[in-house]
Amino acid sequence: ALLACLSLSAVFAATPPDARAQIDAADRALAEGDFARALLWTAAALQARPDDVLLRCQAGLVAHQVPLLRAGWPHAGPINVVRFSADGRLGVTASQDGFVRIWSVATGEPVTRPLPHEGAVYDAVFSPDGRSVATAGQDGIARMWSVATGQLAASPLRHTGPVLHLAFNRDGNRLVTASEDRTARVWEIATGRETIPALRHGDVVTSAAFSPDGRQILTASRDNTARLWDAVSGKPLAPPLLHVAAV
């Protein structure tokens, strides 16, 4: 009866595509009895539809089926970022203690050795296929790691200042990194080479992201601007998008 109450896929005929996929994933997890994963996917759907009463109902019902947290995911210093893999089965944490750790959501146990940087780690993100994790550090390096082995999977990607943020393109074959050296850089993961000239701001670049089709890159900076770039040529596509404070 609980599963019948919680299965909402048939109700959401007009759901936006991204939320519908998340609802379907939650229903599959429920059918498998994996309530923790179902709760994660329901929460993701709620981000797309925060005012949806039925989704809120589902989240509450599923939450009651999830066992109380038995243990945290410990580091020796403050944690700067946490992210899930696309399938919700793994989590990654990046810490001021100089390490990244990859965890099993089901067991709460690490699945690899701690992944080191020299200094604080500011960001970590799974590749779209979940096989790799990219990490960004105070040491001015972005690193690629194999989730299966915990070993480096590519050459270090170097900036001249701390790397604050990184993001994959949809296909997972390119990575964009944002740095305190006032640049964002786009890398071909297979070769470790930059694919276009550095994307420059007048101050620290705090964030960068690919458009869904991978053809454009948006960057944000403490120079009070966001900028839109051609991901193939590296040329600006529009005047800077101005703010009155750091972006």
XYZ file of C-alpha atoms in Angstrom:
247
model
C 0.000 0.000 0.000
C 2.859 2.351 0.782
C 4.462 1.806 -2.622
C 1.130 2.362 -4.345
C 0.720 5.630 -2.469
C 4.254 6.722 -3.275
C 4.355 5.812 -6.970
C 3.621 9.106 -8.636
C 4.896 8.711 -12.194
C 1.394 8.336 -13.632
C 0.229 11.503 -11.907
C 2.863 13.774 -13.436
C 1.899 13.792 -17.098
C 2.829 17.463 -17.450
C 6.036 17.301 -15.425
C 9.070 19.081 -16.942
C 11.475 16.533 -18.516
C 14.219 16.927 -15.890
C 11.817 16.497 -12.960
C 10.027 13.608 -14.689
C 13.297 11.708 -15.014
C 13.996 12.246 -11.329
C 10.492 11.083 -10.358
C 10.922 7.942 -12.478
C 14.266 7.264 -10.789
C 12.640 7.687 -7.365
C 9.905 5.205 -8.304
C 12.477 2.644 -9.461
C 14.340 3.009 -6.173
C 11.085 2.548 -4.264
C 10.301 -0.608 -6.220
C 13.733 -1.939 -5.210
C 13.137 -1.001 -1.572
C 15.994 1.538 -1.623
C 14.306 4.322 0.342
C 17.474 6.383 0.847
C 18.051 6.628 -2.907
C 14.342 7.292 -3.483
C 14.516 10.205 -1.054
C 17.519 11.691 -2.868
C 15.754 11.557 -6.244
C 12.550 12.987 -4.765
C 14.533 15.867 -3.276
C 16.126 16.487 -6.678
C 12.675 16.625 -8.280
C 11.555 19.083 -5.610
C 14.337 21.434 -6.659
C 12.684 21.632 -10.077
C 9.134 21.804 -8.637
C 9.447 23.312 -5.120
C 5.734 24.129 -4.835
C 4.463 20.693 -5.858
C 2.229 19.386 -3.041
C 2.296 15.763 -4.239
C 6.082 15.736 -4.368
C 6.238 17.166 -0.857
C 3.871 14.420 0.260
C 6.080 11.786 -1.340
C 9.215 13.230 0.271
C 7.611 13.111 3.699
C 6.402 9.538 3.295
C 9.726 8.294 1.978
C 11.662 10.104 4.717
C 9.769 8.072 7.329
C 11.095 4.876 5.719
C 14.765 5.923 5.787
C 16.717 4.655 8.817
C 18.205 7.303 11.060
C 21.714 8.372 10.097
C 24.112 5.918 11.696
C 27.372 7.738 11.026
C 28.612 10.873 9.349
C 31.151 11.117 6.575
C 34.117 12.432 8.572
C 37.020 14.642 7.549
C 39.713 16.227 9.690
C 38.662 19.733 8.634
C 35.656 21.713 7.399
C 33.948 20.313 4.286
C 33.671 22.745 1.383
C 31.377 20.835 -0.957
C 29.326 17.634 -1.208
C 27.883 16.154 -4.397
C 26.111 12.988 -5.526
C 26.877 10.843 -8.537
C 24.221 10.904 -11.271
C 22.719 7.601 -10.094
C 22.637 8.714 -6.453
C 24.647 5.720 -5.247
C 27.858 7.593 -4.392
C 28.676 10.869 -2.697
C 31.868 12.910 -2.820
C 33.152 15.349 -0.195
C 35.945 17.930 -0.513
C 37.575 19.352 2.583
C 39.922 21.929 4.023
C 41.932 18.952 5.314
C 43.411 18.518 1.820
C 41.470 15.381 0.893
C 38.512 14.291 -1.208
C 36.592 11.199 -0.176
C 34.108 9.095 -2.155
C 31.398 7.349 -0.151
C 28.766 4.677 -0.647
C 25.362 6.190 0.091
C 23.973 2.755 1.030
C 26.630 1.878 3.606
C 28.186 5.212 4.568
C 31.614 3.677 3.965
C 34.402 5.113 1.764
C 34.835 3.300 -1.540
C 38.405 4.488 -2.225
C 41.370 5.763 -0.282
C 41.349 9.520 0.487
C 42.270 11.504 -2.644
C 44.955 14.101 -1.786
C 45.732 17.668 -2.787
C 48.394 19.931 -1.302
C 46.167 22.272 0.692
C 42.424 22.743 0.866
C 40.130 21.178 -1.754
C 37.436 23.596 -2.904
C 35.352 21.537 -5.315
C 34.720 17.971 -6.458
C 32.305 16.674 -9.076
C 31.490 13.315 -10.666
C 31.772 12.883 -14.423
C 28.414 12.320 -16.154
C 29.065 8.564 -16.401
C 30.119 8.370 -12.740
C 33.455 6.723 -13.524
C 35.628 9.697 -12.612
C 35.770 12.503 -10.094
C 37.361 15.869 -10.844
C 38.769 17.860 -7.916
C 39.914 21.476 -7.542
C 42.480 22.598 -5.026
C 44.257 25.429 -3.300
C 47.431 24.025 -4.880
C 46.351 25.452 -8.266
C 45.641 22.028 -9.739
C 42.544 20.215 -10.949
C 42.888 16.449 -10.810
C 40.976 13.549 -12.376
C 40.538 10.371 -10.353
C 39.174 6.922 -11.141
C 36.207 6.082 -8.919
C 36.965 2.368 -9.285
C 40.619 2.522 -8.190
C 41.122 5.845 -6.420
C 44.115 6.477 -8.685
C 44.822 9.484 -10.899
C 43.100 9.026 -14.249
C 44.700 11.914 -16.165
C 47.513 14.428 -16.018
C 47.144 17.340 -13.552
C 45.442 20.431 -15.005
C 47.404 23.453 -13.806
C 46.478 27.060 -13.041
C 48.749 29.691 -11.507
C 46.374 30.214 -8.579
C 43.949 28.151 -6.488
C 41.191 26.400 -8.458
C 37.782 27.197 -6.982
C 35.256 25.450 -9.200
C 34.984 22.964 -12.051
C 32.326 21.434 -14.283
C 32.090 18.774 -16.982
C 30.354 19.202 -20.292
C 27.393 16.911 -20.964
C 29.517 14.317 -22.803
C 32.137 14.227 -20.050
C 35.066 14.736 -22.437
C 35.815 18.353 -21.468
C 36.219 20.117 -18.165
C 36.074 23.831 -17.367
C 37.960 25.154 -14.327
C 37.663 28.527 -12.569
C 40.598 29.988 -10.683
C 41.905 32.786 -8.514
C 44.416 33.465 -11.320
C 41.556 35.391 -13.010
C 40.989 32.785 -15.705
C 38.686 29.942 -16.579
C 40.251 27.218 -18.688
C 38.738 24.473 -20.839
C 40.503 21.118 -20.963
C 40.277 18.039 -23.132
C 40.287 15.277 -20.542
C 41.841 12.594 -22.757
C 44.959 14.667 -23.471
C 45.071 17.159 -20.586
C 45.433 19.991 -23.111
C 43.584 23.292 -23.174
C 41.164 23.409 -26.076
C 40.842 27.229 -26.307
C 42.718 30.251 -24.969
C 42.151 31.079 -21.309
C 38.894 32.951 -20.597
C 39.996 36.075 -18.749
C 38.325 38.281 -16.146
C 39.582 41.295 -14.221
C 39.496 39.454 -10.900
C 39.094 35.980 -9.405
C 36.852 33.661 -11.439
C 34.504 32.019 -8.956
C 32.448 29.708 -11.159
C 32.118 28.340 -14.699
C 29.675 26.079 -16.501
C 28.944 24.635 -19.937
C 25.595 25.185 -21.610
C 23.562 21.967 -22.002
C 24.665 21.593 -25.646
C 28.309 22.268 -24.764
C 28.652 25.131 -27.239
C 28.827 27.968 -24.732
C 30.494 28.637 -21.396
C 29.299 31.022 -18.717
C 31.781 32.369 -16.169
C 31.344 34.417 -12.989
C 33.891 36.657 -11.319
C 34.649 38.975 -8.446
C 35.066 41.680 -11.103
C 31.261 42.066 -10.840
C 30.561 40.396 -14.176
C 29.358 37.171 -15.687
C 30.559 36.498 -19.228
C 29.343 34.280 -22.044
C 31.934 32.600 -24.281
C 32.026 30.451 -27.389
C 33.262 27.038 -26.182
C 34.926 26.288 -29.527
C 36.756 29.546 -30.240
C 36.988 31.065 -26.751
C 35.623 34.359 -28.048
C 33.067 36.386 -26.047
C 29.533 36.066 -27.375
C 28.024 39.080 -25.627
C 29.001 42.126 -23.569
C 29.743 41.393 -19.918
C 26.670 40.855 -17.742
C 27.105 43.491 -15.035
C 26.387 43.242 -11.325
C 27.030 45.782 -8.587
C 29.064 43.278 -6.572
C 31.077 40.125 -7.032
C 29.344 37.278 -8.883
